[in-house]
Short mmCIF file of C-alpha atoms in Angstrom, two decimals:
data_model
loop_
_atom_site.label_atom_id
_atom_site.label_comp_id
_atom_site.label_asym_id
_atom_site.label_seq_id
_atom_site.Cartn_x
_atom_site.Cartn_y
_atom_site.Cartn_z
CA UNK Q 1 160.82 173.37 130.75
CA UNK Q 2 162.68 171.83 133.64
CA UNK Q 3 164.69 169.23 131.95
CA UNK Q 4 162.34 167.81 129.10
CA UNK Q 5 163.84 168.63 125.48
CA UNK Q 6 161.65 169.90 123.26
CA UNK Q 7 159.98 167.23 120.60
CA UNK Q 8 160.39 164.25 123.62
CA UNK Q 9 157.26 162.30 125.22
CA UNK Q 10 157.07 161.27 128.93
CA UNK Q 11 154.33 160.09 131.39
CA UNK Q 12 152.71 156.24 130.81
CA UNK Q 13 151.19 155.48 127.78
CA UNK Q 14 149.88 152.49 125.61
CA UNK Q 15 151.33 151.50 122.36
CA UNK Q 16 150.49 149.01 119.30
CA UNK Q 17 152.09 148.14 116.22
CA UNK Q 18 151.26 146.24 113.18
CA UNK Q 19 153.42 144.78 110.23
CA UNK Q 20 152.76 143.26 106.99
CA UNK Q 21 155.60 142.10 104.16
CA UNK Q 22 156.68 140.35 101.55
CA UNK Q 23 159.85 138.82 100.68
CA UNK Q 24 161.46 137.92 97.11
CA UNK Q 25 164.49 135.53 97.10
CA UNK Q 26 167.09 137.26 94.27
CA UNK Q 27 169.41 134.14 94.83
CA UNK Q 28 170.38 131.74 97.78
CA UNK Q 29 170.98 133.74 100.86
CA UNK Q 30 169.70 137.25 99.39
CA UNK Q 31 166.19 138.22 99.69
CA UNK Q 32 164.75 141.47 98.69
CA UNK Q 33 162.33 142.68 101.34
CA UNK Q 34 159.12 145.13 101.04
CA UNK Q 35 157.05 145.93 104.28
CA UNK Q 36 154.58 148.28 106.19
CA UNK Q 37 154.47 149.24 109.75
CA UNK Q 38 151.71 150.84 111.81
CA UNK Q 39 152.50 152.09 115.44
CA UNK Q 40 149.55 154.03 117.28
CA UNK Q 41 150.76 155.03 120.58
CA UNK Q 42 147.76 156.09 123.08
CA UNK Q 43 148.37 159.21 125.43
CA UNK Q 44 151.87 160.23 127.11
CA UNK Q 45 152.64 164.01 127.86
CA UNK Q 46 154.55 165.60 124.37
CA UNK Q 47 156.17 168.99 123.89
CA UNK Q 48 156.33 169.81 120.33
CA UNK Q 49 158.94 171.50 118.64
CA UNK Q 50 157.57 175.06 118.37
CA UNK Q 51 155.57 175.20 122.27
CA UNK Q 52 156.79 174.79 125.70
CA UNK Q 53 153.30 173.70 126.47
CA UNK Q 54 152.77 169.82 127.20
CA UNK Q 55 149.64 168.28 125.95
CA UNK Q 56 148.57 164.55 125.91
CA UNK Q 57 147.43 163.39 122.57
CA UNK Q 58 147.46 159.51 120.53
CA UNK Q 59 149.95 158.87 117.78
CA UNK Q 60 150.07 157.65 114.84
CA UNK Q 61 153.24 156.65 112.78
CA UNK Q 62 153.35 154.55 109.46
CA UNK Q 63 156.12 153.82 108.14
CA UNK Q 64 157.31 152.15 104.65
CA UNK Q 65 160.29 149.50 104.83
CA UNK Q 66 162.61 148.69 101.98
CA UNK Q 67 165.10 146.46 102.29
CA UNK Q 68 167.92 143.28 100.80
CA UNK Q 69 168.64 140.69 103.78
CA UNK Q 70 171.61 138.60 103.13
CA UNK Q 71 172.26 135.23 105.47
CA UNK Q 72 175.70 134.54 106.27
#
């Protein structure tokens, strides 16, 4: 493998991201947060977790975020 882990990504590649959410204030200073994130990344060399073999190939991640903020 010379030197790339297995489940790691090198070589150049494009990446994009998107995120929407909304926010409910529980009292002054706390806020309880909901929100959504996209991230398509375009191309890069990957070697999964069960094959030594590299391929190039897009991704696609989404992701769900849950969250209280609290400003000191």
């Amino acid at each position: 493998m010379n030197g790339v882990h297995k489940g790691s990504a090198s070589g150049t590649t494009f990446a994009s991201q998107g995120k929407a959410g909304i926010s409910y204030e529980l009292s002054k200073g706390t806020s309880f947060y909901l929100g959504y994130r996209i991230v398509w990344i375009n191309g890069g060399n990957t070697i999964d977790v069960w094959s030594d073999n590299p391929k190039t190939q897009d991704h696609l991640q989404q992701s769900v975020e849950v969250g209280i903020r609290i400003r000191l």
